[in-house]
DNA sequence: CTAGGGTTAG
């Protein structure tokens, strides 16, 4: 009998299993205990089930079993995920005279714990009468595996079978209702919970209800449920805080958190994770830091999700250094943590760092998702980093996000901002699902590249698909019309949306003012501004720049007075006026403007251009010939390009010079504009393919006509992104049609 | 034997 040798609870050696000793005092209990200890002491699970089973058969034959006797063996089967074991137990149970109605609950539970729904369902279906626990177990299983539809179906079946749900049923089934959006049915079950008194008495039911109303977006009703629950706990209150936070009712979230502290309910990692997001949204760094301290004091600073929220909070509050300090303390950042860091850095204008962190993430073999990729792509497109963006595109493909709408709109934005709206369109056409934002991004890409008709066509398609355009859509379409000189189309679209006043913001009006103003319809533009309730600085400045284009000094002076009422000594206005006076030869007034600027300690933004050559970005500043180490070669190339351009008819446009100087000096000044230097550099370095340059200001008339001719001279496309839009120079003309 | 809440995006 060596194989039955075991250590009993009191330490004595015992060579005979209790059942063999026919111990009538508690023999059953002893047998169960024996099986348990056998199960835990066994080294080889395989043999353990087998031997236990043989013992069980002995017990059954001796009629020494209750359903309880099977528990240790069931536990063993669960540990080993042994469905065949469960089936043997069922057979044995039936043989011992236990009907499935009696053993079913345990079997269903064990089977579900083994992850085997099929067998559980089979046992369930065999039962003619089912204990409430059986229903609950199955429903909970479906909820846990996000099979909400099956959960609800089972719940309905339960009701039709006249089985009343209890607190367990209700606390899980509400999640399925919110998941499926079954609000009406959910409310009926809520009513049932009220009738059964479970809404107030059971905090599990209460928090499930709060969570459900929160998911339906009904925070007010969630509040009402919470108020009725008798004994409020962390989970209940946290569910409501989460609701506020996700709905953007951030002030409410912080308030609920504070009252939770007053009620002496201890917040935990979940609570911290959500309330910190609200602090971030509110840019409430005071409460944010306070909560950070509380989190450390309560010992909940280590769970990853709460650390991620902390990181996000600091990033939203633009405290990049603090956020990096938090990040450094995180031992194993996951996908979400990295994504939060990368997107936060991009939002704070730290694109280079964001991309470095993106590479670090890849190095650590943390998989990116569509959130991560769209953030990394936005980092690239903000700086028009084409090569870097191409590499990220490679990663997008590698992880199978080519057809994803989030990563996709990042790619569309990237190609759009790098001047390749055709590549952007290729991405757009492969998306598996498009929504308003995909359309907006694509329309905006066309808009900034001056492809007005394409943008309008897409807009029309969007309407035909029954998609509701939003304010960004309208702005992109208007911008497209503006950049392509499609004034009548733009006015028509604007008028059709004007009835829908909510859609139109100051930005829309600014776009229209720019459009009309540039077309010389200054009075109409001014009438539009007067229509706006609160015309802002940008609107007036837009009209002012139209005055500058058309050299309407008188009107400009009137507008300047208006602007100075809102913003005395506004920098942009002074620069515009100075340039207007310069182009109309009023040099005295130019000096006045400049001295005023000096008084205000304002400095004009230096004009700069960037060009990417061999994956390296080179910077050029207007008039600064010695910024670059190869300035001699650059100048040599530039002179040659100017000479060749002149052969083809280029003449300097001296009205672009806003300084009073000799004519030859004006010419020299024009020759040293930053975009000319950048192009000369790219030509000297013999860039393959297109030349792409980026400017911080708008391209001037002189450079524009020069670049047109140069594109023919070197027989290459030159793409220039200025502060507003793209110009594609090809074979002597520009995509903007000389209208910008 | 069965139950409730969290972090990232265009």
PDB file of C-alpha atoms in Angstrom, chain A residues 435-437 439-440 443 458-477 493 496-497 500 502-504 508:
ATOM      1  CA  UNK A 435     -15.092  58.671 -41.323  1.00  0.00           C
ATOM      2  CA  UNK A 436     -15.427  62.434 -41.144  1.00  0.00           C
ATOM      3  CA  UNK A 437     -11.888  62.884 -39.941  1.00  0.00           C
ATOM      4  CA  UNK A 439     -12.253  62.915 -45.213  1.00  0.00           C
ATOM      5  CA  UNK A 440     -11.251  66.122 -43.459  1.00  0.00           C
ATOM      6  CA  UNK A 443      -9.583  67.456 -48.106  1.00  0.00           C
ATOM      7  CA  UNK A 458     -14.192  64.724 -52.305  1.00  0.00           C
ATOM      8  CA  UNK A 459     -16.447  67.016 -50.327  1.00  0.00           C
ATOM      9  CA  UNK A 460     -19.295  66.198 -52.667  1.00  0.00           C
ATOM     10  CA  UNK A 461     -18.631  62.488 -52.343  1.00  0.00           C
ATOM     11  CA  UNK A 462     -18.708  62.833 -48.600  1.00  0.00           C
ATOM     12  CA  UNK A 463     -22.111  64.507 -48.727  1.00  0.00           C
ATOM     13  CA  UNK A 464     -23.427  61.849 -51.111  1.00  0.00           C
ATOM     14  CA  UNK A 465     -22.322  59.180 -48.668  1.00  0.00           C
ATOM     15  CA  UNK A 466     -24.589  60.803 -46.120  1.00  0.00           C
ATOM     16  CA  UNK A 467     -21.697  61.857 -43.926  1.00  0.00           C
ATOM     17  CA  UNK A 468     -22.232  64.949 -41.817  1.00  0.00           C
ATOM     18  CA  UNK A 469     -19.469  67.485 -42.394  1.00  0.00           C
ATOM     19  CA  UNK A 470     -18.213  69.257 -39.299  1.00  0.00           C
ATOM     20  CA  UNK A 471     -16.535  72.624 -38.771  1.00  0.00           C
ATOM     21  CA  UNK A 472     -13.129  71.285 -39.805  1.00  0.00           C
ATOM     22  CA  UNK A 473     -14.583  69.944 -43.046  1.00  0.00           C
ATOM     23  CA  UNK A 474     -16.071  73.310 -43.929  1.00  0.00           C
ATOM     24  CA  UNK A 475     -12.851  75.087 -43.055  1.00  0.00           C
ATOM     25  CA  UNK A 476     -10.804  72.703 -45.217  1.00  0.00           C
ATOM     26  CA  UNK A 477     -13.160  73.120 -48.156  1.00  0.00           C
ATOM     27  CA  UNK A 493     -20.468  76.835 -49.926  1.00  0.00           C
ATOM     28  CA  UNK A 496     -25.058  77.311 -47.656  1.00  0.00           C
ATOM     29  CA  UNK A 497     -23.475  76.865 -44.245  1.00  0.00           C
ATOM     30  CA  UNK A 500     -26.302  76.769 -39.867  1.00  0.00           C
ATOM     31  CA  UNK A 502     -23.277  76.936 -35.104  1.00  0.00           C
ATOM     32  CA  UNK A 503     -20.920  75.483 -37.670  1.00  0.00           C
ATOM     33  CA  UNK A 504     -19.190  78.716 -38.515  1.00  0.00           C
ATOM     34  CA  UNK A 508     -14.303  80.262 -41.283  1.00  0.00           C
TER      35      UNK A 508
END
